PDB file of N, CA and C in Angstrom:
ATOM      1  N   GLN A   1      29.540 -91.697 -29.248  1.00  0.00           N
ATOM      2  CA  GLN A   1      30.486 -90.613 -29.446  1.00  0.00           C
ATOM      3  C   GLN A   1      30.869 -90.481 -30.918  1.00  0.00           C
ATOM      4  N   VAL A   2      30.833 -91.586 -31.635  1.00  0.00           N
ATOM      5  CA  VAL A   2      31.141 -91.568 -33.059  1.00  0.00           C
ATOM      6  C   VAL A   2      29.925 -91.076 -33.833  1.00  0.00           C
ATOM      7  N   GLN A   3      30.142 -90.099 -34.679  1.00  0.00           N
ATOM      8  CA  GLN A   3      29.111 -89.593 -35.557  1.00  0.00           C
ATOM      9  C   GLN A   3      29.622 -89.621 -36.996  1.00  0.00           C
ATOM     10  N   LEU A   4      28.719 -89.885 -37.916  1.00  0.00           N
ATOM     11  CA  LEU A   4      29.065 -89.894 -39.325  1.00  0.00           C
ATOM     12  C   LEU A   4      28.641 -88.570 -39.945  1.00  0.00           C
ATOM     13  N   VAL A   5      29.584 -87.885 -40.557  1.00  0.00           N
ATOM     14  CA  VAL A   5      29.342 -86.585 -41.153  1.00  0.00           C
ATOM     15  C   VAL A   5      29.164 -86.762 -42.654  1.00  0.00           C
ATOM     16  N   GLU A   6      27.976 -86.436 -43.144  1.00  0.00           N
ATOM     17  CA  GLU A   6      27.622 -86.608 -44.542  1.00  0.00           C
ATOM     18  C   GLU A   6      27.561 -85.260 -45.247  1.00  0.00           C
ATOM     19  N   SER A   7      27.846 -85.280 -46.539  1.00  0.00           N
ATOM     20  CA  SER A   7      27.743 -84.076 -47.347  1.00  0.00           C
ATOM     21  C   SER A   7      27.455 -84.457 -48.793  1.00  0.00           C
ATOM     22  N   GLY A   8      26.985 -83.490 -49.567  1.00  0.00           N
ATOM     23  CA  GLY A   8      26.835 -83.679 -50.995  1.00  0.00           C
ATOM     24  C   GLY A   8      25.422 -83.851 -51.507  1.00  0.00           C
ATOM     25  N   GLY A   9      24.459 -83.999 -50.619  1.00  0.00           N
ATOM     26  CA  GLY A   9      23.090 -84.133 -51.070  1.00  0.00           C
ATOM     27  C   GLY A   9      22.578 -82.832 -51.659  1.00  0.00           C
ATOM     28  N   GLY A  10      21.471 -82.927 -52.368  1.00  0.00           N
ATOM     29  CA  GLY A  10      20.906 -81.733 -52.960  1.00  0.00           C
ATOM     30  C   GLY A  10      19.892 -82.042 -54.032  1.00  0.00           C
ATOM     31  N   TRP A  11      19.649 -81.058 -54.869  1.00  0.00           N
ATOM     32  CA  TRP A  11      18.668 -81.147 -55.945  1.00  0.00           C
ATOM     33  C   TRP A  11      19.373 -81.112 -57.287  1.00  0.00           C
ATOM     34  N   VAL A  12      18.913 -81.948 -58.207  1.00  0.00           N
ATOM     35  CA  VAL A  12      19.504 -81.999 -59.534  1.00  0.00           C
ATOM     36  C   VAL A  12      18.454 -82.460 -60.535  1.00  0.00           C
ATOM     37  N   GLN A  13      18.585 -82.030 -61.767  1.00  0.00           N
ATOM     38  CA  GLN A  13      17.695 -82.485 -62.822  1.00  0.00           C
ATOM     39  C   GLN A  13      18.093 -83.874 -63.292  1.00  0.00           C
ATOM     40  N   ALA A  14      17.132 -84.596 -63.829  1.00  0.00           N
ATOM     41  CA  ALA A  14      17.396 -85.923 -64.366  1.00  0.00           C
ATOM     42  C   ALA A  14      18.551 -85.866 -65.361  1.00  0.00           C
ATOM     43  N   GLY A  15      19.444 -86.837 -65.248  1.00  0.00           N
ATOM     44  CA  GLY A  15      20.625 -86.874 -66.089  1.00  0.00           C
ATOM     45  C   GLY A  15      21.830 -86.209 -65.475  1.00  0.00           C
ATOM     46  N   GLY A  16      21.636 -85.485 -64.393  1.00  0.00           N
ATOM     47  CA  GLY A  16      22.723 -84.803 -63.731  1.00  0.00           C
ATOM     48  C   GLY A  16      23.484 -85.694 -62.778  1.00  0.00           C
ATOM     49  N   SER A  17      24.409 -85.083 -62.038  1.00  0.00           N
ATOM     50  CA  SER A  17      25.286 -85.827 -61.143  1.00  0.00           C
ATOM     51  C   SER A  17      25.371 -85.167 -59.778  1.00  0.00           C
ATOM     52  N   LEU A  18      25.609 -85.987 -58.782  1.00  0.00           N
ATOM     53  CA  LEU A  18      25.897 -85.537 -57.432  1.00  0.00           C
ATOM     54  C   LEU A  18      26.980 -86.434 -56.851  1.00  0.00           C
ATOM     55  N   ARG A  19      27.709 -85.912 -55.883  1.00  0.00           N
ATOM     56  CA  ARG A  19      28.741 -86.680 -55.209  1.00  0.00           C
ATOM     57  C   ARG A  19      28.521 -86.590 -53.710  1.00  0.00           C
ATOM     58  N   LEU A  20      28.284 -87.729 -53.081  1.00  0.00           N
ATOM     59  CA  LEU A  20      28.113 -87.810 -51.644  1.00  0.00           C
ATOM     60  C   LEU A  20      29.431 -88.186 -50.983  1.00  0.00           C
ATOM     61  N   SER A  21      29.631 -87.727 -49.757  1.00  0.00           N
ATOM     62  CA  SER A  21      30.832 -88.054 -49.017  1.00  0.00           C
ATOM     63  C   SER A  21      30.478 -88.249 -47.550  1.00  0.00           C
ATOM     64  N   CYS A  22      31.215 -89.127 -46.896  1.00  0.00           N
ATOM     65  CA  CYS A  22      30.934 -89.445 -45.498  1.00  0.00           C
ATOM     66  C   CYS A  22      32.220 -89.837 -44.788  1.00  0.00           C
ATOM     67  N   ALA A  23      32.368 -89.366 -43.547  1.00  0.00           N
ATOM     68  CA  ALA A  23      33.509 -89.731 -42.731  1.00  0.00           C
ATOM     69  C   ALA A  23      33.101 -89.725 -41.266  1.00  0.00           C
ATOM     70  N   PRO A  24      33.656 -90.632 -40.464  1.00  0.00           N
ATOM     71  CA  PRO A  24      33.349 -90.621 -39.039  1.00  0.00           C
ATOM     72  C   PRO A  24      34.050 -89.455 -38.344  1.00  0.00           C
ATOM     73  N   SER A  25      33.415 -88.940 -37.305  1.00  0.00           N
ATOM     74  CA  SER A  25      34.005 -87.842 -36.552  1.00  0.00           C
ATOM     75  C   SER A  25      35.219 -88.287 -35.757  1.00  0.00           C
ATOM     76  N   ILE A  26      35.267 -89.552 -35.392  1.00  0.00           N
ATOM     77  CA  ILE A  26      36.374 -90.141 -34.652  1.00  0.00           C
ATOM     78  C   ILE A  26      36.769 -91.444 -35.332  1.00  0.00           C
ATOM     79  N   THR A  27      38.053 -91.627 -35.545  1.00  0.00           N
ATOM     80  CA  THR A  27      38.541 -92.822 -36.242  1.00  0.00           C
ATOM     81  C   THR A  27      39.495 -93.606 -35.351  1.00  0.00           C
ATOM     82  N   ASN A  28      38.992 -94.025 -34.212  1.00  0.00           N
ATOM     83  CA  ASN A  28      39.778 -94.826 -33.277  1.00  0.00           C
ATOM     84  C   ASN A  28      39.353 -96.288 -33.296  1.00  0.00           C
ATOM     85  N   PHE A  29      38.814 -96.727 -34.402  1.00  0.00           N
ATOM     86  CA  PHE A  29      38.385 -98.105 -34.543  1.00  0.00           C
ATOM     87  C   PHE A  29      38.639 -98.565 -35.967  1.00  0.00           C
ATOM     88  N   ALA A  30      38.752 -99.860 -36.126  1.00  0.00           N
ATOM     89  CA  ALA A  30      38.957-100.432 -37.452  1.00  0.00           C
ATOM     90  C   ALA A  30      37.639-100.453 -38.207  1.00  0.00           C
ATOM     91  N   ILE A  31      37.678 -99.997 -39.438  1.00  0.00           N
ATOM     92  CA  ILE A  31      36.490 -99.959 -40.279  1.00  0.00           C
ATOM     93  C   ILE A  31      36.450-101.207 -41.143  1.00  0.00           C
ATOM     94  N   TYR A  32      35.390-101.970 -40.983  1.00  0.00           N
ATOM     95  CA  TYR A  32      35.243-103.213 -41.735  1.00  0.00           C
ATOM     96  C   TYR A  32      34.496-103.009 -43.042  1.00  0.00           C
ATOM     97  N   ALA A  33      33.609-102.021 -43.067  1.00  0.00           N
ATOM     98  CA  ALA A  33      32.863-101.749 -44.282  1.00  0.00           C
ATOM     99  C   ALA A  33      32.310-100.330 -44.230  1.00  0.00           C
ATOM    100  N   MET A  34      32.186 -99.720 -45.387  1.00  0.00           N
ATOM    101  CA  MET A  34      31.611 -98.390 -45.521  1.00  0.00           C
ATOM    102  C   MET A  34      30.670 -98.414 -46.718  1.00  0.00           C
ATOM    103  N   GLY A  35      29.547 -97.743 -46.586  1.00  0.00           N
ATOM    104  CA  GLY A  35      28.625 -97.755 -47.705  1.00  0.00           C
ATOM    105  C   GLY A  35      27.503 -96.759 -47.569  1.00  0.00           C
ATOM    106  N   TRP A  36      26.608 -96.808 -48.544  1.00  0.00           N
ATOM    107  CA  TRP A  36      25.457 -95.927 -48.606  1.00  0.00           C
ATOM    108  C   TRP A  36      24.190 -96.734 -48.795  1.00  0.00           C
ATOM    109  N   TYR A  37      23.170 -96.352 -48.058  1.00  0.00           N
ATOM    110  CA  TYR A  37      21.827 -96.893 -48.188  1.00  0.00           C
ATOM    111  C   TYR A  37      20.884 -95.745 -48.508  1.00  0.00           C
ATOM    112  N   ARG A  38      19.709 -96.074 -49.008  1.00  0.00           N
ATOM    113  CA  ARG A  38      18.721 -95.036 -49.259  1.00  0.00           C
ATOM    114  C   ARG A  38      17.340 -95.533 -48.877  1.00  0.00           C
ATOM    115  N   GLN A  39      16.460 -94.578 -48.584  1.00  0.00           N
ATOM    116  CA  GLN A  39      15.120 -94.923 -48.152  1.00  0.00           C
ATOM    117  C   GLN A  39      14.119 -93.904 -48.663  1.00  0.00           C
ATOM    118  N   VAL A  40      13.072 -94.411 -49.270  1.00  0.00           N
ATOM    119  CA  VAL A  40      11.936 -93.602 -49.687  1.00  0.00           C
ATOM    120  C   VAL A  40      10.853 -93.756 -48.628  1.00  0.00           C
ATOM    121  N   HIS A  41      10.126 -92.687 -48.374  1.00  0.00           N
ATOM    122  CA  HIS A  41       9.083 -92.729 -47.361  1.00  0.00           C
ATOM    123  C   HIS A  41       8.120 -93.888 -47.629  1.00  0.00           C
ATOM    124  N   GLY A  42       7.874 -94.686 -46.595  1.00  0.00           N
ATOM    125  CA  GLY A  42       6.959 -95.799 -46.713  1.00  0.00           C
ATOM    126  C   GLY A  42       7.582 -97.072 -47.249  1.00  0.00           C
ATOM    127  N   GLN A  43       8.873 -97.043 -47.563  1.00  0.00           N
ATOM    128  CA  GLN A  43       9.554 -98.212 -48.090  1.00  0.00           C
ATOM    129  C   GLN A  43      10.736 -98.593 -47.201  1.00  0.00           C
ATOM    130  N   GLN A  44      11.255 -99.788 -47.427  1.00  0.00           N
ATOM    131  CA  GLN A  44      12.388-100.263 -46.658  1.00  0.00           C
ATOM    132  C   GLN A  44      13.678 -99.584 -47.106  1.00  0.00           C
ATOM    133  N   ARG A  45      14.591 -99.435 -46.165  1.00  0.00           N
ATOM    134  CA  ARG A  45      15.906 -98.920 -46.496  1.00  0.00           C
ATOM    135  C   ARG A  45      16.657 -99.980 -47.297  1.00  0.00           C
ATOM    136  N   GLU A  46      17.306 -99.577 -48.377  1.00  0.00           N
ATOM    137  CA  GLU A  46      17.977-100.521 -49.242  1.00  0.00           C
ATOM    138  C   GLU A  46      19.437-100.141 -49.452  1.00  0.00           C
ATOM    139  N   LEU A  47      20.254-101.157 -49.658  1.00  0.00           N
ATOM    140  CA  LEU A  47      21.660-100.940 -49.950  1.00  0.00           C
ATOM    141  C   LEU A  47      21.815-100.318 -51.324  1.00  0.00           C
ATOM    142  N   VAL A  48      22.625 -99.280 -51.412  1.00  0.00           N
ATOM    143  CA  VAL A  48      22.966 -98.657 -52.680  1.00  0.00           C
ATOM    144  C   VAL A  48      24.337 -99.133 -53.139  1.00  0.00           C
ATOM    145  N   ALA A  49      25.329 -98.986 -52.276  1.00  0.00           N
ATOM    146  CA  ALA A  49      26.688 -99.407 -52.593  1.00  0.00           C
ATOM    147  C   ALA A  49      27.473 -99.578 -51.305  1.00  0.00           C
ATOM    148  N   ARG A  50      28.413-100.509 -51.326  1.00  0.00           N
ATOM    149  CA  ARG A  50      29.200-100.805 -50.130  1.00  0.00           C
ATOM    150  C   ARG A  50      30.582-101.297 -50.532  1.00  0.00           C
ATOM    151  N   ILE A  51      31.602-100.869 -49.792  1.00  0.00           N
ATOM    152  CA  ILE A  51      32.953-101.359 -49.988  1.00  0.00           C
ATOM    153  C   ILE A  51      33.440-101.902 -48.661  1.00  0.00           C
ATOM    154  N   SER A  52      34.011-103.111 -48.671  1.00  0.00           N
ATOM    155  CA  SER A  52      34.414-103.805 -47.466  1.00  0.00           C
ATOM    156  C   SER A  52      35.923-103.746 -47.276  1.00  0.00           C
ATOM    157  N   ILE A  53      36.371-104.257 -46.139  1.00  0.00           N
ATOM    158  CA  ILE A  53      37.778-104.161 -45.771  1.00  0.00           C
ATOM    159  C   ILE A  53      38.676-104.884 -46.767  1.00  0.00           C
ATOM    160  N   ASP A  54      38.149-105.914 -47.413  1.00  0.00           N
ATOM    161  CA  ASP A  54      38.911-106.624 -48.437  1.00  0.00           C
ATOM    162  C   ASP A  54      38.805-105.953 -49.803  1.00  0.00           C
ATOM    163  N   LYS A  55      38.189-104.776 -49.845  1.00  0.00           N
ATOM    164  CA  LYS A  55      38.011-103.954 -51.036  1.00  0.00           C
ATOM    165  C   LYS A  55      36.963-104.485 -51.994  1.00  0.00           C
ATOM    166  N   SER A  56      36.219-105.479 -51.573  1.00  0.00           N
ATOM    167  CA  SER A  56      35.115-105.943 -52.396  1.00  0.00           C
ATOM    168  C   SER A  56      34.011-104.894 -52.405  1.00  0.00           C
ATOM    169  N   ILE A  57      33.303-104.795 -53.514  1.00  0.00           N
ATOM    170  CA  ILE A  57      32.291-103.766 -53.698  1.00  0.00           C
ATOM    171  C   ILE A  57      30.982-104.396 -54.138  1.00  0.00           C
ATOM    172  N   ASP A  58      29.896-103.919 -53.565  1.00  0.00           N
ATOM    173  CA  ASP A  58      28.565-104.364 -53.941  1.00  0.00           C
ATOM    174  C   ASP A  58      27.726-103.156 -54.337  1.00  0.00           C
ATOM    175  N   TYR A  59      26.929-103.308 -55.385  1.00  0.00           N
ATOM    176  CA  TYR A  59      26.009-102.276 -55.831  1.00  0.00           C
ATOM    177  C   TYR A  59      24.604-102.843 -55.953  1.00  0.00           C
ATOM    178  N   ALA A  60      23.630-102.001 -55.695  1.00  0.00           N
ATOM    179  CA  ALA A  60      22.268-102.363 -56.039  1.00  0.00           C
ATOM    180  C   ALA A  60      22.156-102.465 -57.555  1.00  0.00           C
ATOM    181  N   ASP A  61      21.362-103.413 -58.025  1.00  0.00           N
ATOM    182  CA  ASP A  61      21.211-103.586 -59.465  1.00  0.00           C
ATOM    183  C   ASP A  61      20.737-102.302 -60.144  1.00  0.00           C
ATOM    184  N   SER A  62      19.927-101.535 -59.453  1.00  0.00           N
ATOM    185  CA  SER A  62      19.339-100.343 -60.039  1.00  0.00           C
ATOM    186  C   SER A  62      20.341 -99.220 -60.281  1.00  0.00           C
ATOM    187  N   VAL A  63      21.525 -99.293 -59.667  1.00  0.00           N
ATOM    188  CA  VAL A  63      22.502 -98.216 -59.812  1.00  0.00           C
ATOM    189  C   VAL A  63      23.766 -98.655 -60.520  1.00  0.00           C
ATOM    190  N   LYS A  64      23.887 -99.917 -60.850  1.00  0.00           N
ATOM    191  CA  LYS A  64      25.078-100.414 -61.525  1.00  0.00           C
ATOM    192  C   LYS A  64      25.284 -99.679 -62.845  1.00  0.00           C
ATOM    193  N   GLY A  65      26.514 -99.266 -63.074  1.00  0.00           N
ATOM    194  CA  GLY A  65      26.840 -98.537 -64.281  1.00  0.00           C
ATOM    195  C   GLY A  65      26.640 -97.045 -64.172  1.00  0.00           C
ATOM    196  N   ARG A  66      25.967 -96.587 -63.121  1.00  0.00           N
ATOM    197  CA  ARG A  66      25.718 -95.164 -62.934  1.00  0.00           C
ATOM    198  C   ARG A  66      26.399 -94.598 -61.691  1.00  0.00           C
ATOM    199  N   PHE A  67      26.465 -95.390 -60.626  1.00  0.00           N
ATOM    200  CA  PHE A  67      27.064 -94.947 -59.368  1.00  0.00           C
ATOM    201  C   PHE A  67      28.413 -95.618 -59.172  1.00  0.00           C
ATOM    202  N   THR A  68      29.330 -94.909 -58.525  1.00  0.00           N
ATOM    203  CA  THR A  68      30.640 -95.447 -58.217  1.00  0.00           C
ATOM    204  C   THR A  68      30.999 -95.118 -56.779  1.00  0.00           C
ATOM    205  N   ILE A  69      31.304 -96.140 -55.997  1.00  0.00           N
ATOM    206  CA  ILE A  69      31.713 -95.934 -54.611  1.00  0.00           C
ATOM    207  C   ILE A  69      33.230 -95.998 -54.531  1.00  0.00           C
ATOM    208  N   SER A  70      33.813 -95.201 -53.638  1.00  0.00           N
ATOM    209  CA  SER A  70      35.260 -95.174 -53.496  1.00  0.00           C
ATOM    210  C   SER A  70      35.634 -94.731 -52.091  1.00  0.00           C
ATOM    211  N   GLN A  71      36.894 -94.955 -51.737  1.00  0.00           N
ATOM    212  CA  GLN A  71      37.447 -94.519 -50.462  1.00  0.00           C
ATOM    213  C   GLN A  71      38.659 -93.639 -50.708  1.00  0.00           C
ATOM    214  N   ASN A  72      38.965 -92.790 -49.726  1.00  0.00           N
ATOM    215  CA  ASN A  72      40.206 -92.037 -49.802  1.00  0.00           C
ATOM    216  C   ASN A  72      41.367 -92.966 -49.474  1.00  0.00           C
ATOM    217  N   SER A  73      42.582 -92.472 -49.644  1.00  0.00           N
ATOM    218  CA  SER A  73      43.760 -93.315 -49.460  1.00  0.00           C
ATOM    219  C   SER A  73      43.890 -93.832 -48.038  1.00  0.00           C
ATOM    220  N   ALA A  74      43.454 -93.055 -47.071  1.00  0.00           N
ATOM    221  CA  ALA A  74      43.505 -93.479 -45.676  1.00  0.00           C
ATOM    222  C   ALA A  74      42.372 -94.426 -45.317  1.00  0.00           C
ATOM    223  N   ARG A  75      41.454 -94.606 -46.218  1.00  0.00           N
ATOM    224  CA  ARG A  75      40.315 -95.503 -46.030  1.00  0.00           C
ATOM    225  C   ARG A  75      39.475 -95.105 -44.822  1.00  0.00           C
ATOM    226  N   ASN A  76      39.331 -93.807 -44.608  1.00  0.00           N
ATOM    227  CA  ASN A  76      38.478 -93.305 -43.539  1.00  0.00           C
ATOM    228  C   ASN A  76      37.425 -92.334 -44.061  1.00  0.00           C
ATOM    229  N   ARG A  77      37.225 -92.336 -45.357  1.00  0.00           N
ATOM    230  CA  ARG A  77      36.175 -91.548 -45.975  1.00  0.00           C
ATOM    231  C   ARG A  77      35.618 -92.322 -47.157  1.00  0.00           C
ATOM    232  N   VAL A  78      34.311 -92.326 -47.294  1.00  0.00           N
ATOM    233  CA  VAL A  78      33.675 -93.022 -48.397  1.00  0.00           C
ATOM    234  C   VAL A  78      32.925 -92.015 -49.250  1.00  0.00           C
ATOM    235  N   ASN A  79      33.048 -92.176 -50.564  1.00  0.00           N
ATOM    236  CA  ASN A  79      32.394 -91.286 -51.512  1.00  0.00           C
ATOM    237  C   ASN A  79      31.472 -92.090 -52.410  1.00  0.00           C
ATOM    238  N   LEU A  80      30.451 -91.436 -52.887  1.00  0.00           N
ATOM    239  CA  LEU A  80      29.541 -92.051 -53.843  1.00  0.00           C
ATOM    240  C   LEU A  80      29.299 -91.070 -54.973  1.00  0.00           C
ATOM    241  N   GLN A  81      29.885 -91.355 -56.121  1.00  0.00           N
ATOM    242  CA  GLN A  81      29.659 -90.548 -57.310  1.00  0.00           C
ATOM    243  C   GLN A  81      28.414 -91.067 -58.010  1.00  0.00           C
ATOM    244  N   MET A  82      27.424 -90.208 -58.168  1.00  0.00           N
ATOM    245  CA  MET A  82      26.147 -90.589 -58.756  1.00  0.00           C
ATOM    246  C   MET A  82      25.974 -89.844 -60.072  1.00  0.00           C
ATOM    247  N   ASN A  83      25.994 -90.586 -61.158  1.00  0.00           N
ATOM    248  CA  ASN A  83      25.829 -90.017 -62.489  1.00  0.00           C
ATOM    249  C   ASN A  83      24.529 -90.503 -63.116  1.00  0.00           C
ATOM    250  N   SER A  84      24.113 -89.818 -64.164  1.00  0.00           N
ATOM    251  CA  SER A  84      22.890 -90.178 -64.891  1.00  0.00           C
ATOM    252  C   SER A  84      21.725 -90.387 -63.939  1.00  0.00           C
ATOM    253  N   LEU A  85      21.550 -89.453 -63.037  1.00  0.00           N
ATOM    254  CA  LEU A  85      20.524 -89.593 -62.010  1.00  0.00           C
ATOM    255  C   LEU A  85      19.123 -89.603 -62.609  1.00  0.00           C
ATOM    256  N   LYS A  86      18.273 -90.401 -62.001  1.00  0.00           N
ATOM    257  CA  LYS A  86      16.896 -90.563 -62.422  1.00  0.00           C
ATOM    258  C   LYS A  86      15.962 -90.123 -61.304  1.00  0.00           C
ATOM    259  N   PRO A  87      14.735 -89.736 -61.639  1.00  0.00           N
ATOM    260  CA  PRO A  87      13.779 -89.373 -60.586  1.00  0.00           C
ATOM    261  C   PRO A  87      13.595 -90.466 -59.540  1.00  0.00           C
ATOM    262  N   GLU A  88      13.684 -91.722 -59.950  1.00  0.00           N
ATOM    263  CA  GLU A  88      13.523 -92.816 -59.005  1.00  0.00           C
ATOM    264  C   GLU A  88      14.691 -92.951 -58.037  1.00  0.00           C
ATOM    265  N   ASP A  89      15.765 -92.197 -58.251  1.00  0.00           N
ATOM    266  CA  ASP A  89      16.860 -92.149 -57.292  1.00  0.00           C
ATOM    267  C   ASP A  89      16.552 -91.223 -56.124  1.00  0.00           C
ATOM    268  N   THR A  90      15.491 -90.463 -56.224  1.00  0.00           N
ATOM    269  CA  THR A  90      15.109 -89.551 -55.151  1.00  0.00           C
ATOM    270  C   THR A  90      14.860 -90.325 -53.864  1.00  0.00           C
ATOM    271  N   ALA A  91      15.556 -89.945 -52.808  1.00  0.00           N
ATOM    272  CA  ALA A  91      15.453 -90.633 -51.524  1.00  0.00           C
ATOM    273  C   ALA A  91      16.323 -89.911 -50.506  1.00  0.00           C
ATOM    274  N   VAL A  92      16.213 -90.349 -49.267  1.00  0.00           N
ATOM    275  CA  VAL A  92      17.163 -89.951 -48.248  1.00  0.00           C
ATOM    276  C   VAL A  92      18.286 -90.974 -48.251  1.00  0.00           C
ATOM    277  N   TYR A  93      19.503 -90.511 -48.388  1.00  0.00           N
ATOM    278  CA  TYR A  93      20.664 -91.387 -48.449  1.00  0.00           C
ATOM    279  C   TYR A  93      21.382 -91.379 -47.104  1.00  0.00           C
ATOM    280  N   TYR A  94      21.681 -92.569 -46.598  1.00  0.00           N
ATOM    281  CA  TYR A  94      22.299 -92.734 -45.287  1.00  0.00           C
ATOM    282  C   TYR A  94      23.670 -93.379 -45.411  1.00  0.00           C
ATOM    283  N   CYS A  95      24.653 -92.759 -44.816  1.00  0.00           N
ATOM    284  CA  CYS A  95      25.977 -93.366 -44.719  1.00  0.00           C
ATOM    285  C   CYS A  95      25.958 -94.445 -43.647  1.00  0.00           C
ATOM    286  N   ASN A  96      26.672 -95.521 -43.893  1.00  0.00           N
ATOM    287  CA  ASN A  96      26.766 -96.622 -42.945  1.00  0.00           C
ATOM    288  C   ASN A  96      28.208 -97.091 -42.852  1.00  0.00           C
ATOM    289  N   ILE A  97      28.709 -97.193 -41.631  1.00  0.00           N
ATOM    290  CA  ILE A  97      30.065 -97.681 -41.392  1.00  0.00           C
ATOM    291  C   ILE A  97      30.009 -98.777 -40.342  1.00  0.00           C
ATOM    292  N   ARG A  98      30.660 -99.889 -40.632  1.00  0.00           N
ATOM    293  CA  ARG A  98      30.682-101.025 -39.717  1.00  0.00           C
ATOM    294  C   ARG A  98      32.067-101.233 -39.126  1.00  0.00           C
ATOM    295  N   SER A  99      32.106-101.427 -37.813  1.00  0.00           N
ATOM    296  CA  SER A  99      33.313-101.848 -37.122  1.00  0.00           C
ATOM    297  C   SER A  99      33.173-103.327 -36.801  1.00  0.00           C
ATOM    298  N   ARG A 100      34.092-103.855 -36.014  1.00  0.00           N
ATOM    299  CA  ARG A 100      34.024-105.263 -35.667  1.00  0.00           C
ATOM    300  C   ARG A 100      32.817-105.576 -34.798  1.00  0.00           C
ATOM    301  N   ILE A 101      32.417-104.637 -33.937  1.00  0.00           N
ATOM    302  CA  ILE A 101      31.385-104.924 -32.956  1.00  0.00           C
ATOM    303  C   ILE A 101      30.080-104.165 -33.150  1.00  0.00           C
ATOM    304  N   ARG A 102      30.052-103.165 -34.012  1.00  0.00           N
ATOM    305  CA  ARG A 102      28.820-102.412 -34.207  1.00  0.00           C
ATOM    306  C   ARG A 102      28.853-101.653 -35.525  1.00  0.00           C
ATOM    307  N   GLU A 103      27.735-101.054 -35.844  1.00  0.00           N
ATOM    308  CA  GLU A 103      27.657-100.220 -37.031  1.00  0.00           C
ATOM    309  C   GLU A 103      27.109 -98.847 -36.675  1.00  0.00           C
ATOM    310  N   TYR A 104      27.431 -97.869 -37.513  1.00  0.00           N
ATOM    311  CA  TYR A 104      27.029 -96.494 -37.301  1.00  0.00           C
ATOM    312  C   TYR A 104      26.270 -95.996 -38.519  1.00  0.00           C
ATOM    313  N   TRP A 105      25.314 -95.108 -38.266  1.00  0.00           N
ATOM    314  CA  TRP A 105      24.500 -94.529 -39.326  1.00  0.00           C
ATOM    315  C   TRP A 105      24.584 -93.012 -39.311  1.00  0.00           C
ATOM    316  N   GLY A 106      24.633 -92.435 -40.488  1.00  0.00           N
ATOM    317  CA  GLY A 106      24.530 -90.995 -40.607  1.00  0.00           C
ATOM    318  C   GLY A 106      23.099 -90.538 -40.410  1.00  0.00           C
ATOM    319  N   GLN A 107      22.914 -89.228 -40.330  1.00  0.00           N
ATOM    320  CA  GLN A 107      21.570 -88.688 -40.103  1.00  0.00           C
ATOM    321  C   GLN A 107      20.721 -88.697 -41.371  1.00  0.00           C
ATOM    322  N   GLY A 108      21.342 -88.898 -42.504  1.00  0.00           N
ATOM    323  CA  GLY A 108      20.648 -88.916 -43.776  1.00  0.00           C
ATOM    324  C   GLY A 108      20.769 -87.595 -44.509  1.00  0.00           C
ATOM    325  N   THR A 109      20.946 -87.673 -45.811  1.00  0.00           N
ATOM    326  CA  THR A 109      21.011 -86.483 -46.647  1.00  0.00           C
ATOM    327  C   THR A 109      20.053 -86.659 -47.825  1.00  0.00           C
ATOM    328  N   GLN A 110      19.260 -85.636 -48.086  1.00  0.00           N
ATOM    329  CA  GLN A 110      18.226 -85.718 -49.110  1.00  0.00           C
ATOM    330  C   GLN A 110      18.819 -85.551 -50.500  1.00  0.00           C
ATOM    331  N   VAL A 111      18.446 -86.449 -51.389  1.00  0.00           N
ATOM    332  CA  VAL A 111      18.776 -86.348 -52.810  1.00  0.00           C
ATOM    333  C   VAL A 111      17.466 -86.291 -53.578  1.00  0.00           C
ATOM    334  N   THR A 112      17.277 -85.216 -54.331  1.00  0.00           N
ATOM    335  CA  THR A 112      16.055 -85.039 -55.103  1.00  0.00           C
ATOM    336  C   THR A 112      16.406 -84.867 -56.572  1.00  0.00           C
ATOM    337  N   VAL A 113      15.827 -85.706 -57.413  1.00  0.00           N
ATOM    338  CA  VAL A 113      16.065 -85.669 -58.850  1.00  0.00           C
ATOM    339  C   VAL A 113      14.749 -85.325 -59.536  1.00  0.00           C
ATOM    340  N   SER A 114      14.722 -84.219 -60.228  1.00  0.00           N
ATOM    341  CA  SER A 114      13.510 -83.775 -60.894  1.00  0.00           C
ATOM    342  C   SER A 114      13.444 -84.329 -62.312  1.00  0.00           C
ATOM    343  N   SER A 115      12.238 -84.558 -62.790  1.00  0.00           N
ATOM    344  CA  SER A 115      12.033 -85.087 -64.126  1.00  0.00           C
ATOM    345  C   SER A 115      12.033 -83.984 -65.162  1.00  0.00           C
TER     346      SER A 115
END
């Protein structure tokens, strides 16, 4: 019944910026972690950025210094500000939210960075 609603994907030239956002359709559970993963066709899905209930944050080495993850004040929406985008950032980006007993995935939003 819980669905993750993603927005903000699109096309941008190298060096540009995009902002992704994600929120669950229903918030009747405690959120332990929220984050973004990405996947290129033929490759494994990889963690991009994640913020946990204790407010700890993890970033992939490839995006450190360029991407910033954040939550709204109610801590029921996660954002990913992506700056200085590179062609190698091109991928399908998936929102991920973890509760105590399970995790949820968004349908994926395409991010394309042209050279």
